[in-house]
Short mmCIF file of C-alpha atoms in Angstrom, two decimals:
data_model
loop_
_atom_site.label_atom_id
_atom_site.label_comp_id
_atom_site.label_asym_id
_atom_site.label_seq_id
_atom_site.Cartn_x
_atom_site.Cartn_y
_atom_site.Cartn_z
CA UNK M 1 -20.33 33.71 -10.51
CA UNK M 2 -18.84 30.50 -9.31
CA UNK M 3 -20.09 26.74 -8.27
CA UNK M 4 -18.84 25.02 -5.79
CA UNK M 5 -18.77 21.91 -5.38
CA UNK M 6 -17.60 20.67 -1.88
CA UNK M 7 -16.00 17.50 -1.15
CA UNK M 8 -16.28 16.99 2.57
CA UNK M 9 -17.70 14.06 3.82
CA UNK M 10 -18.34 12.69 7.09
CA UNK M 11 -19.05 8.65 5.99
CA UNK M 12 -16.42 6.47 5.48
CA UNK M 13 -15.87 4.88 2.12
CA UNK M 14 -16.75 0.75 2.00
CA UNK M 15 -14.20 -0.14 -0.20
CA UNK M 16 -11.15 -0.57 2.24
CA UNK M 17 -12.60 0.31 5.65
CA UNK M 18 -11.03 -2.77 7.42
CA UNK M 19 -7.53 -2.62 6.51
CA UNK M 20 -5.76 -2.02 10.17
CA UNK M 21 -1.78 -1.98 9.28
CA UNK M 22 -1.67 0.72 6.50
CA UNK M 23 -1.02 3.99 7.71
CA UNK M 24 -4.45 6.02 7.90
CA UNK M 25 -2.50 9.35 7.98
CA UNK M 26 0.08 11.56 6.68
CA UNK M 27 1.86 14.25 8.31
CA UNK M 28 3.75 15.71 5.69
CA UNK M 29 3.09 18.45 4.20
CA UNK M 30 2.70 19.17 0.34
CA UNK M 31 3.58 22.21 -1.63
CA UNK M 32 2.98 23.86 -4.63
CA UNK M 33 4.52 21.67 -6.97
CA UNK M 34 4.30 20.43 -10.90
CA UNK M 35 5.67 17.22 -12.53
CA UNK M 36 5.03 17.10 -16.15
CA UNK M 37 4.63 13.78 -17.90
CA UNK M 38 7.53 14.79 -19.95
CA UNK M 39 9.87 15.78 -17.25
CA UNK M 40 9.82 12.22 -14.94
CA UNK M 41 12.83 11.03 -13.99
CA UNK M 42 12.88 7.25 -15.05
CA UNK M 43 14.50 3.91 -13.32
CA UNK M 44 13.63 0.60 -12.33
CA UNK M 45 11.07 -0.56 -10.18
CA UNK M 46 13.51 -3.46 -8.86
CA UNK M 47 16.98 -2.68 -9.41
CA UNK M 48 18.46 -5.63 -8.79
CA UNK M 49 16.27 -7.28 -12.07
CA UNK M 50 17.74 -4.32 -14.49
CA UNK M 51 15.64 -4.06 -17.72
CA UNK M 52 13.94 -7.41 -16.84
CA UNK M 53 11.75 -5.05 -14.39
CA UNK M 54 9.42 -2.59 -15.21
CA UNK M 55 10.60 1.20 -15.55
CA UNK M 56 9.51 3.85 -12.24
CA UNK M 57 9.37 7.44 -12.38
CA UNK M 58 8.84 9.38 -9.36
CA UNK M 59 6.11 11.78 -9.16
CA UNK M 60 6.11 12.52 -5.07
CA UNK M 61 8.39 11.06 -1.90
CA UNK M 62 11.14 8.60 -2.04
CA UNK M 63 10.00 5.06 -2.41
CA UNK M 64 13.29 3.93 -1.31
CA UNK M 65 12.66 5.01 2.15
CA UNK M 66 10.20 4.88 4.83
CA UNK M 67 7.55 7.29 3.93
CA UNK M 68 4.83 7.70 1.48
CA UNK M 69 5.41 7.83 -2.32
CA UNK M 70 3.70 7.87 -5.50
CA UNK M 71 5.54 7.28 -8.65
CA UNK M 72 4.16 5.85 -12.37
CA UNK M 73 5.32 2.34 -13.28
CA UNK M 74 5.68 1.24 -17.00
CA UNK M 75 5.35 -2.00 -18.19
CA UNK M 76 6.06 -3.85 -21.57
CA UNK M 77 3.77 -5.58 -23.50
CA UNK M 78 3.60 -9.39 -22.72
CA UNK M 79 5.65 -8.88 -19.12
CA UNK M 80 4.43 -10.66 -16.34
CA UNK M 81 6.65 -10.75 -12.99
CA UNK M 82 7.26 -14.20 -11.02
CA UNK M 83 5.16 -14.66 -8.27
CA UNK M 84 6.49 -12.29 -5.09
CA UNK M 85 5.24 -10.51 -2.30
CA UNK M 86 5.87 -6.69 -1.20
CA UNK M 87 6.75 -5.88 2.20
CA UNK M 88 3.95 -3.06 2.78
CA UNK M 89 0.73 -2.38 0.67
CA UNK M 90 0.34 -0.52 -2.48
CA UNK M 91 -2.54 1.09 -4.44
CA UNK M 92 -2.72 1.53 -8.19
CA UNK M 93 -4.77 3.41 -10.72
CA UNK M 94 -4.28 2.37 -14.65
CA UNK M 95 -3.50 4.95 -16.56
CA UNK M 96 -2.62 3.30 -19.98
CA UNK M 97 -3.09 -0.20 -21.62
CA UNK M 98 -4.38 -3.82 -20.25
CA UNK M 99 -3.00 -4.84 -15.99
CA UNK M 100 -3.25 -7.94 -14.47
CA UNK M 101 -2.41 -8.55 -10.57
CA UNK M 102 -3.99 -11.27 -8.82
CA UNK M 103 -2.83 -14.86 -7.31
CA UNK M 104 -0.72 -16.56 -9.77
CA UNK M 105 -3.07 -19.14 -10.72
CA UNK M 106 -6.27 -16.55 -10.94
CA UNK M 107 -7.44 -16.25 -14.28
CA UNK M 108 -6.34 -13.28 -15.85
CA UNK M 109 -8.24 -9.98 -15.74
CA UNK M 110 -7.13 -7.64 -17.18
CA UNK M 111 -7.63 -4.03 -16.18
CA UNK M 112 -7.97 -1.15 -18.88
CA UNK M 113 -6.82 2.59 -17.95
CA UNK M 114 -9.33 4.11 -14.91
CA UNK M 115 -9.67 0.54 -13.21
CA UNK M 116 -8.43 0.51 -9.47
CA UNK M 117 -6.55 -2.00 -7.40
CA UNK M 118 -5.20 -2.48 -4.22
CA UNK M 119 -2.04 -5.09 -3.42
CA UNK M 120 -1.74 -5.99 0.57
CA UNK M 121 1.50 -5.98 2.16
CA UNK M 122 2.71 -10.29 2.30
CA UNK M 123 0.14 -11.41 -0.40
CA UNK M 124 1.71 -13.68 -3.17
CA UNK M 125 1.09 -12.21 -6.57
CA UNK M 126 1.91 -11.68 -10.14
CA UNK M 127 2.28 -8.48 -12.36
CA UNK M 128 1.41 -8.88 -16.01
CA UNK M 129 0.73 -6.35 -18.57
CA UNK M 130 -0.73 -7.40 -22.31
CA UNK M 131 -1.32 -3.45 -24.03
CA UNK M 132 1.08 -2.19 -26.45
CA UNK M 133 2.02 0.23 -23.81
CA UNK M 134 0.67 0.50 -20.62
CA UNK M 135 1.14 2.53 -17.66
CA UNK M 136 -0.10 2.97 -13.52
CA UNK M 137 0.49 4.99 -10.85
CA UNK M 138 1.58 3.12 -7.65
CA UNK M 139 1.10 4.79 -4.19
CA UNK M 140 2.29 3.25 -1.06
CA UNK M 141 1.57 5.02 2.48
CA UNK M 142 4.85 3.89 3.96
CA UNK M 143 8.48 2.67 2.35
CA UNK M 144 10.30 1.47 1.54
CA UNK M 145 8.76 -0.26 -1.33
CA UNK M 146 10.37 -3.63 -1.78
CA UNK M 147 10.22 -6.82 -3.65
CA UNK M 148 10.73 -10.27 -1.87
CA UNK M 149 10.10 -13.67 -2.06
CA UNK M 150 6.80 -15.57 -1.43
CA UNK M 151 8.83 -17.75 1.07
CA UNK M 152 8.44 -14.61 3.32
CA UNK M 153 4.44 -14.25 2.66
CA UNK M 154 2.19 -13.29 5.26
CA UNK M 155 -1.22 -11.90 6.36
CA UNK M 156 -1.67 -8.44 7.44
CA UNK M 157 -5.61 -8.62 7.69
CA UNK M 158 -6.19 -6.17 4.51
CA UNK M 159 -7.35 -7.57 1.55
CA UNK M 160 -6.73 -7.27 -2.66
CA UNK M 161 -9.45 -5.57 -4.86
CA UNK M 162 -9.68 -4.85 -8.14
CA UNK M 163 -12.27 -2.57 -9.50
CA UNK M 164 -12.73 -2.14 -13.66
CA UNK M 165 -13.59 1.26 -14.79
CA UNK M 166 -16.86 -0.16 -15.71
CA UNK M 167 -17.64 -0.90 -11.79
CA UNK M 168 -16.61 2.29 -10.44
CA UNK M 169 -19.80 4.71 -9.34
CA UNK M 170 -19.95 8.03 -10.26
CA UNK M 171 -21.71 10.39 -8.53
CA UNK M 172 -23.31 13.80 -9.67
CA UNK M 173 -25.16 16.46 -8.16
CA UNK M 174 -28.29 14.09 -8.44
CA UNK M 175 -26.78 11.94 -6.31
CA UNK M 176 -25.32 13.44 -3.48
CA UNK M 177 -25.88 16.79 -1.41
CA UNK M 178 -22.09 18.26 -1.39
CA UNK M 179 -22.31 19.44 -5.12
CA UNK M 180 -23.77 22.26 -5.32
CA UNK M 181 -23.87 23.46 -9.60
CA UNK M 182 -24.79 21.67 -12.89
CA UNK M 183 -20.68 21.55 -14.00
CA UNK M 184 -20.87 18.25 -15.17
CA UNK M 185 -17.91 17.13 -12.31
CA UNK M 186 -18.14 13.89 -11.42
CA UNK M 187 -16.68 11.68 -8.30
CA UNK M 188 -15.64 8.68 -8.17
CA UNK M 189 -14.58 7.12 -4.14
CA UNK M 190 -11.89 4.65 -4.01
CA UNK M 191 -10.26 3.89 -0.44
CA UNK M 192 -10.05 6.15 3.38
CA UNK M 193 -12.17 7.79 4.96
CA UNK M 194 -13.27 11.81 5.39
CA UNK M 195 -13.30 11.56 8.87
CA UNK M 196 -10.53 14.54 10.12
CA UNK M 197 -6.92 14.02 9.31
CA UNK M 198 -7.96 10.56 7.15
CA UNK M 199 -6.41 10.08 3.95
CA UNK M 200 -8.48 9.54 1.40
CA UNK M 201 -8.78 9.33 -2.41
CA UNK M 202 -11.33 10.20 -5.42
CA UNK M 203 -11.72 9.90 -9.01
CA UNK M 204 -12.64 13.44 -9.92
CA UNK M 205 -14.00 13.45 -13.67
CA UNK M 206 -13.94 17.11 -15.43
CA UNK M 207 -16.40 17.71 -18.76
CA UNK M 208 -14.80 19.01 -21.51
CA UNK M 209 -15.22 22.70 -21.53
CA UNK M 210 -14.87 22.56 -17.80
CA UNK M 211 -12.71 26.00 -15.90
CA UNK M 212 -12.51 26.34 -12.85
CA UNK M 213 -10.12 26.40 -9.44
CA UNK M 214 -9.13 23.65 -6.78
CA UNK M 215 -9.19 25.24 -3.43
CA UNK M 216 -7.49 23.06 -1.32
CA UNK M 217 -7.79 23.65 2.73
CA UNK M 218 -5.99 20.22 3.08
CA UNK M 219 -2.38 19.94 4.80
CA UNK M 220 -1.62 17.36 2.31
CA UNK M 221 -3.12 17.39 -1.21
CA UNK M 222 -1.65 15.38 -4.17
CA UNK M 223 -3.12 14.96 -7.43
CA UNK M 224 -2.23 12.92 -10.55
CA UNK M 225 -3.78 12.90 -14.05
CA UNK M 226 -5.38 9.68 -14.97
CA UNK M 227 -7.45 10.43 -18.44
CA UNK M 228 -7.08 13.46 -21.05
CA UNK M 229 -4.94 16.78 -20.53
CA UNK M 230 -5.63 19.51 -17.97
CA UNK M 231 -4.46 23.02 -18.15
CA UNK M 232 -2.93 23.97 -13.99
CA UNK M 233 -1.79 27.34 -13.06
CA UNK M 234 -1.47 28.17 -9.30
CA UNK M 235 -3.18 31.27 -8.18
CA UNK M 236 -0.18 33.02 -6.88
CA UNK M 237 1.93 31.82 -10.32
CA UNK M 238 1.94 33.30 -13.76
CA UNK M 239 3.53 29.84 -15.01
CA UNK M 240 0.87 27.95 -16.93
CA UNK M 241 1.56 23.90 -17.26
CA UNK M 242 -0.21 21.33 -19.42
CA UNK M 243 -1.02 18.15 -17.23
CA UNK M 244 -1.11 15.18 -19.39
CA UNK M 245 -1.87 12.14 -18.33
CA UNK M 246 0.57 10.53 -15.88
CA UNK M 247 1.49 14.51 -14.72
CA UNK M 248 1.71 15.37 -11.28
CA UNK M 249 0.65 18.77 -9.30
CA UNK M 250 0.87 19.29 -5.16
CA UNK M 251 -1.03 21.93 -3.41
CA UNK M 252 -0.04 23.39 -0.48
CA UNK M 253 -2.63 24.32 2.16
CA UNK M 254 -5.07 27.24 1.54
CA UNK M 255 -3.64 27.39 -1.89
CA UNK M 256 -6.12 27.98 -4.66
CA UNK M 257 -4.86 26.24 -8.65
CA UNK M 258 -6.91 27.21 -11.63
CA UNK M 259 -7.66 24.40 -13.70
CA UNK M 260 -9.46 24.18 -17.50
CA UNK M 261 -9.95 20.86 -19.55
CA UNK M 262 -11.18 20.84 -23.15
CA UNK M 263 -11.42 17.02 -23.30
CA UNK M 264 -13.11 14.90 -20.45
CA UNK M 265 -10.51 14.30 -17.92
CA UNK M 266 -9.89 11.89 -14.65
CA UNK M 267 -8.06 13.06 -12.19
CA UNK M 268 -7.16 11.48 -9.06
CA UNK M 269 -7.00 12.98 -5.62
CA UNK M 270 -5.38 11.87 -2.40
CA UNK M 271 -6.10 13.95 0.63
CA UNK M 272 -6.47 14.34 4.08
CA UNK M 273 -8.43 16.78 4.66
CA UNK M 274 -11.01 19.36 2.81
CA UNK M 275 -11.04 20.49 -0.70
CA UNK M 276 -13.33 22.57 -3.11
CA UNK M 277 -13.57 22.61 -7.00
CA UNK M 278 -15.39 25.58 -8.03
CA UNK M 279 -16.71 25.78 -11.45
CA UNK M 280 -16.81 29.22 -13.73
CA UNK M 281 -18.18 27.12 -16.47
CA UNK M 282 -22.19 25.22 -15.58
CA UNK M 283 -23.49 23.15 -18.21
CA UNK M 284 -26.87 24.17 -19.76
#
Protein backbone atom coordinates (compact mmCIF):
# COMPACT_ATOMS: atom_id res chain seq x y z
CA UNK A 1 0.00 0.00 0.00
CA UNK A 2 1.38 3.41 -0.65
CA UNK A 3 0.98 7.21 0.80
CA UNK A 4 0.98 9.89 -1.07
CA UNK A 5 1.75 12.84 -0.29
CA UNK A 6 0.94 15.57 -2.95
CA UNK A 7 2.68 18.72 -3.37
CA UNK A 8 0.44 20.90 -5.48
CA UNK A 9 -0.47 24.07 -4.34
CA UNK A 10 -2.45 26.81 -5.60
CA UNK A 11 -1.11 29.87 -2.99
CA UNK A 12 1.83 31.57 -3.62
CA UNK A 13 4.69 31.42 -1.20
CA UNK A 14 5.36 35.02 0.91
CA UNK A 15 8.83 34.79 0.99
CA UNK A 16 9.83 36.33 -2.48
CA UNK A 17 6.46 37.12 -4.09
CA UNK A 18 7.54 40.67 -5.23
CA UNK A 19 10.65 40.13 -6.99
CA UNK A 20 9.65 41.31 -10.79
CA UNK A 21 13.16 40.88 -12.85
CA UNK A 22 14.05 37.20 -12.03
CA UNK A 23 12.83 34.87 -14.41
CA UNK A 24 9.52 33.14 -12.97
CA UNK A 25 9.92 30.24 -15.49
CA UNK A 26 11.95 27.69 -17.11
CA UNK A 27 11.52 26.08 -20.31
CA UNK A 28 14.03 23.58 -20.33
CA UNK A 29 13.57 20.46 -19.87
CA UNK A 30 15.33 18.02 -17.31
CA UNK A 31 16.23 14.42 -17.65
CA UNK A 32 17.03 11.56 -15.85
CA UNK A 33 20.23 12.42 -14.55
CA UNK A 34 22.74 11.69 -11.36
CA UNK A 35 25.70 13.78 -10.05
CA UNK A 36 27.39 12.21 -7.18
CA UNK A 37 29.12 14.33 -4.59
CA UNK A 38 32.19 12.50 -5.51
CA UNK A 39 32.06 12.89 -9.19
CA UNK A 40 31.75 17.11 -9.44
CA UNK A 41 33.82 18.62 -11.64
CA UNK A 42 35.62 21.47 -9.65
CA UNK A 43 36.84 25.24 -10.69
CA UNK A 44 36.61 28.63 -9.61
CA UNK A 45 33.78 30.64 -8.94
CA UNK A 46 35.72 33.84 -10.41
CA UNK A 47 38.41 32.91 -12.61
CA UNK A 48 40.05 35.81 -12.96
CA UNK A 49 40.84 35.74 -8.76
CA UNK A 50 42.46 32.00 -9.17
CA UNK A 51 42.71 30.26 -5.73
CA UNK A 52 41.93 33.63 -4.01
CA UNK A 53 38.13 32.66 -5.01
CA UNK A 54 36.11 30.10 -3.80
CA UNK A 55 36.05 26.59 -5.68
CA UNK A 56 32.48 25.78 -8.09
CA UNK A 57 31.36 22.53 -9.17
CA UNK A 58 28.60 22.21 -11.49
CA UNK A 59 25.71 20.17 -10.67
CA UNK A 60 23.09 21.41 -13.64
CA UNK A 61 23.38 24.19 -16.73
CA UNK A 62 26.27 26.32 -17.60
CA UNK A 63 26.71 29.27 -15.35
CA UNK A 64 28.88 30.80 -17.87
CA UNK A 65 26.05 31.45 -20.12
CA UNK A 66 22.67 32.80 -20.22
CA UNK A 67 20.47 30.23 -18.72
CA UNK A 68 19.75 28.72 -15.45
CA UNK A 69 22.37 26.84 -13.35
CA UNK A 70 22.94 25.32 -10.13
CA UNK A 71 26.35 24.38 -9.04
CA UNK A 72 27.93 23.92 -5.17
CA UNK A 73 30.40 26.61 -4.10
CA UNK A 74 33.19 25.86 -1.48
CA UNK A 75 34.63 28.17 0.66
CA UNK A 76 37.71 28.24 3.08
CA UNK A 77 37.65 28.87 6.49
CA UNK A 78 38.23 32.61 7.42
CA UNK A 79 37.49 33.83 3.50
CA UNK A 80 35.48 36.70 3.09
CA UNK A 81 35.22 38.35 -0.57
CA UNK A 82 35.57 42.32 -1.07
CA UNK A 83 32.51 44.00 -1.35
CA UNK A 84 30.93 43.37 -5.17
CA UNK A 85 27.81 43.09 -6.81
CA UNK A 86 26.48 40.22 -9.31
CA UNK A 87 24.89 41.09 -12.43
CA UNK A 88 21.59 38.85 -11.95
CA UNK A 89 20.21 37.25 -8.66
CA UNK A 90 21.20 34.13 -6.96
CA UNK A 91 19.69 31.79 -4.33
CA UNK A 92 21.63 29.66 -1.87
CA UNK A 93 21.00 26.81 0.50
CA UNK A 94 23.99 25.91 3.15
CA UNK A 95 24.92 22.74 2.99
CA UNK A 96 28.09 22.61 5.26
CA UNK A 97 29.76 24.95 7.89
CA UNK A 98 29.09 28.78 9.10
CA UNK A 99 27.93 31.67 5.72
CA UNK A 100 27.79 35.12 5.97
CA UNK A 101 26.32 37.48 3.04
CA UNK A 102 24.95 40.69 3.88
CA UNK A 103 26.02 44.58 3.37
CA UNK A 104 29.56 44.95 4.20
CA UNK A 105 29.14 46.79 7.30
CA UNK A 106 26.08 44.37 8.65
CA UNK A 107 27.07 42.55 11.52
CA UNK A 108 27.92 39.20 10.80
CA UNK A 109 25.42 36.32 10.82
CA UNK A 110 26.39 33.58 10.22
CA UNK A 111 24.33 30.84 8.62
CA UNK A 112 24.78 27.04 9.63
CA UNK A 113 23.96 24.16 6.94
CA UNK A 114 19.84 24.22 6.04
CA UNK A 115 19.66 28.17 6.40
CA UNK A 116 18.40 29.94 3.11
CA UNK A 117 19.37 33.13 1.37
CA UNK A 118 18.66 35.04 -1.46
CA UNK A 119 21.36 37.74 -3.16
CA UNK A 120 19.51 40.39 -5.69
CA UNK A 121 21.01 41.13 -8.89
CA UNK A 122 23.14 45.02 -8.27
CA UNK A 123 23.14 44.75 -4.39
CA UNK A 124 26.63 45.48 -2.79
CA UNK A 125 27.72 42.59 -0.64
CA UNK A 126 30.27 40.47 1.00
CA UNK A 127 30.87 36.60 1.10
CA UNK A 128 32.49 35.26 4.24
CA UNK A 129 32.71 31.83 5.50
CA UNK A 130 34.12 31.02 9.31
CA UNK A 131 33.50 26.72 9.45
CA UNK A 132 36.33 24.49 9.03
CA UNK A 133 34.75 23.57 5.81
CA UNK A 134 31.78 24.81 4.49
CA UNK A 135 29.79 24.38 1.50
CA UNK A 136 26.28 25.92 -0.58
CA UNK A 137 24.55 25.37 -3.45
CA UNK A 138 24.06 28.52 -5.63
CA UNK A 139 21.16 28.64 -8.20
CA UNK A 140 20.68 31.47 -10.52
CA UNK A 141 17.53 31.54 -13.01
CA UNK A 142 19.46 33.24 -15.77
CA UNK A 143 23.50 33.59 -16.67
CA UNK A 144 25.71 34.29 -16.92
CA UNK A 145 26.76 34.48 -13.38
CA UNK A 146 29.26 37.27 -12.97
CA UNK A 147 31.22 39.22 -10.51
CA UNK A 148 31.60 43.11 -10.82
CA UNK A 149 32.28 46.02 -9.07
CA UNK A 150 30.00 47.99 -6.64
CA UNK A 151 30.73 51.08 -8.88
CA UNK A 152 28.16 49.34 -11.21
CA UNK A 153 25.43 48.71 -8.26
CA UNK A 154 21.93 49.05 -8.84
CA UNK A 155 18.30 48.31 -7.80
CA UNK A 156 16.27 45.75 -9.44
CA UNK A 157 13.23 46.01 -6.94
CA UNK A 158 13.91 42.36 -5.30
CA UNK A 159 15.20 42.22 -2.08
CA UNK A 160 18.05 40.00 0.20
CA UNK A 161 16.78 37.45 2.86
CA UNK A 162 18.32 35.29 4.93
CA UNK A 163 16.48 32.63 6.74
CA UNK A 164 18.44 30.32 9.66
CA UNK A 165 17.43 26.79 9.78
CA UNK A 166 15.95 27.59 13.05
CA UNK A 167 13.29 30.06 11.22
CA UNK A 168 12.30 27.88 8.53
CA UNK A 169 8.52 26.23 9.06
CA UNK A 170 7.94 22.86 8.60
CA UNK A 171 4.89 21.57 7.79
CA UNK A 172 3.32 18.01 8.41
CA UNK A 173 0.24 16.35 7.69
CA UNK A 174 -1.23 18.30 10.79
CA UNK A 175 -0.69 21.20 9.13
CA UNK A 176 -1.71 21.20 5.76
CA UNK A 177 -4.37 19.19 3.57
CA UNK A 178 -1.98 17.92 0.54
CA UNK A 179 -0.32 15.14 2.74
CA UNK A 180 -2.15 12.53 2.85
CA UNK A 181 -0.08 9.49 5.34
CA UNK A 182 1.70 9.54 8.76
CA UNK A 183 5.48 9.15 6.81
CA UNK A 184 7.02 11.52 8.88
CA UNK A 185 7.90 13.86 5.42
CA UNK A 186 8.20 17.14 6.11
CA UNK A 187 8.13 20.56 3.86
CA UNK A 188 9.75 23.28 4.14
CA UNK A 189 8.66 26.53 1.31
CA UNK A 190 11.34 28.79 0.32
CA UNK A 191 10.70 31.13 -2.86
CA UNK A 192 7.93 30.90 -6.32
CA UNK A 193 4.92 30.18 -6.55
CA UNK A 194 2.62 26.81 -7.52
CA UNK A 195 0.63 28.65 -9.72
CA UNK A 196 1.06 26.60 -13.42
CA UNK A 197 4.41 26.70 -15.09
CA UNK A 198 5.95 28.76 -11.76
CA UNK A 199 9.14 27.71 -10.49
CA UNK A 200 9.25 26.99 -7.24
CA UNK A 201 11.32 25.41 -4.44
CA UNK A 202 10.91 23.23 -1.07
CA UNK A 203 12.81 21.82 1.68
CA UNK A 204 11.58 18.26 1.65
CA UNK A 205 12.76 16.50 5.02
CA UNK A 206 12.73 12.44 4.87
CA UNK A 207 12.65 10.36 8.49
CA UNK A 208 15.07 7.93 8.80
CA UNK A 209 13.64 4.66 7.79
CA UNK A 210 11.76 6.51 5.14
CA UNK A 211 11.23 4.36 1.25
CA UNK A 212 9.48 5.48 -1.03
CA UNK A 213 9.25 7.02 -4.89
CA UNK A 214 9.27 10.70 -6.34
CA UNK A 215 6.77 10.85 -9.08
CA UNK A 216 7.47 13.76 -10.84
CA UNK A 217 4.69 15.12 -13.53
CA UNK A 218 6.88 18.33 -13.75
CA UNK A 219 8.66 19.39 -17.18
CA UNK A 220 11.48 20.52 -15.12
CA UNK A 221 12.41 18.85 -11.81
CA UNK A 222 15.86 19.26 -10.12
CA UNK A 223 16.80 18.12 -6.83
CA UNK A 224 19.92 18.48 -4.63
CA UNK A 225 20.82 16.86 -1.28
CA UNK A 226 21.14 19.27 1.51
CA UNK A 227 21.39 16.99 4.92
CA UNK A 228 22.28 13.10 5.34
CA UNK A 229 22.57 10.40 2.42
CA UNK A 230 19.72 9.18 0.22
CA UNK A 231 19.64 5.99 -1.67
CA UNK A 232 18.06 7.09 -5.77
CA UNK A 233 17.34 4.55 -8.32
CA UNK A 234 15.12 5.55 -11.33
CA UNK A 235 12.23 3.32 -12.02
CA UNK A 236 13.19 2.39 -15.49
CA UNK A 237 17.16 1.86 -14.18
CA UNK A 238 18.74 -1.05 -12.42
CA UNK A 239 21.72 1.45 -11.42
CA UNK A 240 21.42 2.21 -7.73
CA UNK A 241 23.36 5.65 -6.54
CA UNK A 242 24.09 6.91 -3.04
CA UNK A 243 23.16 10.75 -2.84
CA UNK A 244 25.27 12.37 -0.30
CA UNK A 245 25.00 15.55 0.56
CA UNK A 246 25.88 18.13 -2.11
CA UNK A 247 24.68 15.14 -4.88
CA UNK A 248 22.56 15.98 -7.61
CA UNK A 249 19.56 13.89 -9.42
CA UNK A 250 17.15 15.36 -12.50
CA UNK A 251 13.89 13.82 -13.33
CA UNK A 252 12.47 13.89 -16.44
CA UNK A 253 8.70 14.29 -16.80
CA UNK A 254 6.34 11.40 -15.81
CA UNK A 255 9.38 9.68 -14.53
CA UNK A 256 8.96 7.86 -11.26
CA UNK A 257 12.78 7.55 -8.84
CA UNK A 258 12.70 5.30 -5.85
CA UNK A 259 14.20 6.82 -2.99
CA UNK A 260 15.15 5.24 0.80
CA UNK A 261 16.99 7.23 3.65
CA UNK A 262 18.19 5.57 6.86
CA UNK A 263 19.26 8.88 8.46
CA UNK A 264 16.97 12.08 8.43
CA UNK A 265 17.62 13.80 5.24
CA UNK A 266 16.89 17.45 3.50
CA UNK A 267 16.47 17.57 0.25
CA UNK A 268 15.79 20.42 -1.86
CA UNK A 269 13.43 20.69 -4.77
CA UNK A 270 13.09 23.18 -7.59
CA UNK A 271 10.14 22.74 -9.85
CA UNK A 272 7.72 24.00 -12.03
CA UNK A 273 5.17 22.09 -11.98
CA UNK A 274 3.53 18.94 -9.95
CA UNK A 275 5.23 16.30 -8.00
CA UNK A 276 4.29 13.34 -5.62
CA UNK A 277 6.38 11.49 -2.90
CA UNK A 278 4.72 8.37 -2.05
CA UNK A 279 5.67 6.60 1.01
CA UNK A 280 5.89 2.50 1.39
CA UNK A 281 7.11 3.08 4.85
CA UNK A 282 4.16 5.16 7.57
CA UNK A 283 5.35 5.77 10.91
CA UNK A 284 3.41 4.12 13.81
Amino acid sequence: MKFIISLVLGSTLVFLGSAQETPKTDAAKSTNEVVTADKVEWGWLNPSRGDKSPAAGKLWGDRTKNGPAGFLVKFKKGFSSPPHIHNITYRGVVIEGLLHNDDEKAKEQWLPAGSFWVQPAGEAHITAATGEANLAYIEIQEGPYLVKSTTEAFDNGERPLNVDKSNLVWLNASDITWIKDNSGVQTAFLWGSHKEDKLNASLIKFPAGFKGEIINNSPNLRAVIIQGSITHQTAKDDKVDVLDAGSYFGAEEYSTHKISSEKESIVYFRTNGKFEVASSTPLE
